[in-house]
Amino acid sequence: VCSSDLRGPTSFDGVKPPPIGLQQYILRLYHYIPCSSHCFVYAVIYVDRILRVNPRFKLSDLNVHRTFFTALVVASKFYDDEYYSNSWYGRVGGVNAPELNILEVSFLKLIQFKLAVTPQEYEVYLTSVEGVCSDESIDAAERRTAPDSSGAASSAAIHAAGRAARCAARSS
């Protein structure tokens, strides 16, 4: 359960890191979740907001997948005209529907229910995401998301998520 004191595990933390890398996971989400490509940028914005509002919340290899996945589901439900059941999203994201329900509530509390994004904010993030979308190898992007004691993993994970989302959108 997510609390205001985020020193311990949260509902986003897995017992062990997922067997799939973050970039491959986001590409999977892109291919199987029928949402607009804009939602991937919104998800990056949401994850960044959580990190800014909750300095004790740190992305790690145990929670970055679920955090981004939940951000994407919330963005899809908030911005797209059509969205799907949590059972469907959960099958794609690797969690069951009751767990996704918990993740959504925790996520909304962390983001303080602030889901609206201004066009200017969207453009700033889109430009940033486009900037990190290059021909770098997936392995290099994954290495940058490895957690370290300085907290640099948080920023690197957002960039990897943004890069994967933008590259996926560019390939369609």
XYZ file of C-alpha atoms in Angstrom:
172
model
C 0.000 0.000 0.000
C 1.265 3.462 -0.876
C 1.703 5.853 2.003
C 3.119 9.341 2.385
C 6.263 7.836 3.929
C 7.695 6.062 0.894
C 10.899 4.744 2.442
C 9.653 1.177 2.364
C 8.124 -0.832 -0.452
C 5.054 0.522 -2.205
C 2.291 -1.213 -4.115
C 4.393 -0.639 -7.258
C 7.327 -2.719 -6.005
C 7.658 -6.268 -7.234
C 9.413 -9.017 -5.325
C 12.013 -9.308 -8.078
C 12.742 -7.357 -11.254
C 10.612 -8.349 -14.246
C 12.302 -10.642 -16.770
C 11.713 -8.091 -19.548
C 13.641 -4.831 -19.840
C 11.850 -1.510 -19.534
C 12.160 -0.546 -23.169
C 10.902 -3.930 -24.391
C 8.057 -3.727 -21.866
C 6.985 -0.306 -23.135
C 7.113 -1.562 -26.714
C 4.884 -4.450 -25.638
C 2.443 -1.973 -24.110
C 2.531 0.062 -27.304
C 1.710 -2.958 -29.448
C -1.063 -4.435 -27.278
C -2.756 -1.505 -25.541
C -4.913 0.303 -28.073
C -4.364 3.850 -26.840
C -3.192 6.950 -28.646
C 0.545 7.524 -28.870
C -0.041 10.795 -26.976
C -0.784 8.717 -23.878
C 2.837 7.595 -23.773
C 3.953 11.213 -23.457
C 1.273 11.825 -20.825
C 2.558 8.775 -18.924
C 6.085 10.226 -18.896
C 4.660 13.518 -17.602
C 2.767 11.694 -14.864
C 5.789 9.702 -13.721
C 7.845 12.881 -13.622
C 5.124 14.606 -11.570
C 5.135 11.779 -9.049
C 8.893 12.061 -8.665
C 8.719 15.848 -8.213
C 5.813 15.792 -5.738
C 7.099 12.780 -3.769
C 10.880 13.064 -3.371
C 10.977 9.863 -1.316
C 9.447 7.869 -4.155
C 12.343 6.446 -6.146
C 12.126 4.505 -9.363
C 13.969 1.218 -9.270
C 14.159 -1.983 -11.228
C 11.458 -3.317 -8.862
C 8.852 -0.630 -9.578
C 9.539 1.254 -12.814
C 7.562 -1.162 -15.005
C 4.424 -1.032 -12.851
C 4.732 2.711 -12.347
C 4.925 3.431 -16.070
C 2.223 0.877 -16.853
C -0.154 2.455 -14.345
C 0.650 5.935 -15.697
C -0.203 4.729 -19.193
C -3.498 3.143 -18.113
C -4.506 6.300 -16.234
C -3.524 8.497 -19.202
C -5.518 6.308 -21.568
C -8.622 6.468 -19.395
C -8.300 10.230 -18.899
C -7.429 11.322 -22.440
C -8.727 8.735 -24.896
C -12.363 8.440 -25.891
C -12.217 4.653 -25.754
C -10.559 2.602 -23.071
C -10.718 -0.993 -21.936
C -11.295 -3.018 -18.793
C -8.656 -3.448 -16.142
C -8.736 -7.165 -16.920
C -7.562 -6.391 -20.457
C -4.915 -3.886 -19.375
C -3.751 -6.234 -16.646
C -3.238 -9.131 -19.050
C -1.026 -6.956 -21.210
C 0.844 -5.395 -18.289
C 1.319 -8.574 -16.288
C -0.916 -7.808 -13.293
C -4.390 -8.991 -12.378
C -7.378 -6.623 -12.342
C -7.649 -6.285 -8.529
C -3.949 -5.427 -8.340
C -4.335 -2.859 -11.124
C -7.230 -1.311 -9.195
C -4.909 -0.862 -6.207
C -2.130 0.512 -8.406
C -4.488 3.073 -9.942
C -5.683 4.346 -6.559
C -2.120 4.540 -5.242
C -1.000 6.292 -8.419
C -3.794 8.869 -8.261
C -2.927 9.630 -4.641
C 0.766 10.017 -5.500
C -0.024 12.372 -8.376
C -2.550 14.164 -6.145
C -5.257 13.535 -8.758
C -3.646 16.156 -11.026
C -4.080 14.599 -14.458
C -4.662 17.623 -16.669
C -1.714 18.585 -18.876
C -1.522 21.942 -20.586
C -0.649 22.065 -24.281
C 2.559 23.910 -23.384
C 3.606 21.252 -20.864
C 2.823 18.515 -23.375
C 4.981 20.218 -26.022
C 7.907 20.580 -23.606
C 7.816 16.869 -22.775
C 7.237 15.845 -26.377
C 10.311 17.836 -27.426
C 12.326 16.231 -24.632
C 11.128 12.740 -25.580
C 11.928 13.377 -29.240
C 15.399 14.470 -28.170
C 16.165 11.152 -26.502
C 14.724 9.085 -29.337
C 17.741 8.163 -31.367
C 19.372 5.120 -32.885
C 20.976 4.057 -29.567
C 20.815 0.355 -28.907
C 18.204 -1.058 -26.546
C 21.001 -2.495 -24.413
C 22.513 0.947 -23.862
C 19.139 2.358 -22.841
C 18.604 -0.511 -20.435
C 22.031 -0.007 -18.832
C 21.149 3.621 -18.138
C 18.091 2.547 -16.153
C 20.112 0.505 -13.655
C 19.498 1.865 -10.149
C 22.307 3.609 -8.333
C 22.657 5.392 -5.023
C 22.597 8.898 -6.532
C 18.987 8.667 -7.718
C 20.071 9.094 -11.339
C 18.083 5.977 -12.183
C 14.867 7.961 -11.887
C 15.809 10.380 -14.631
C 17.319 7.662 -16.787
C 14.194 5.537 -16.483
C 11.987 8.419 -17.567
C 14.244 9.028 -20.559
C 14.239 5.343 -21.477
C 10.443 5.259 -21.171
C 10.098 8.375 -23.248
C 12.547 7.131 -25.834
C 10.761 3.818 -26.198
C 7.358 5.473 -26.408
C 8.423 8.032 -28.984
C 10.327 5.479 -31.061
C 7.303 3.193 -30.988
C 5.048 6.032 -32.077
C 7.490 7.006 -34.821
C 7.524 3.450 -36.199
C 3.745 3.355 -36.676
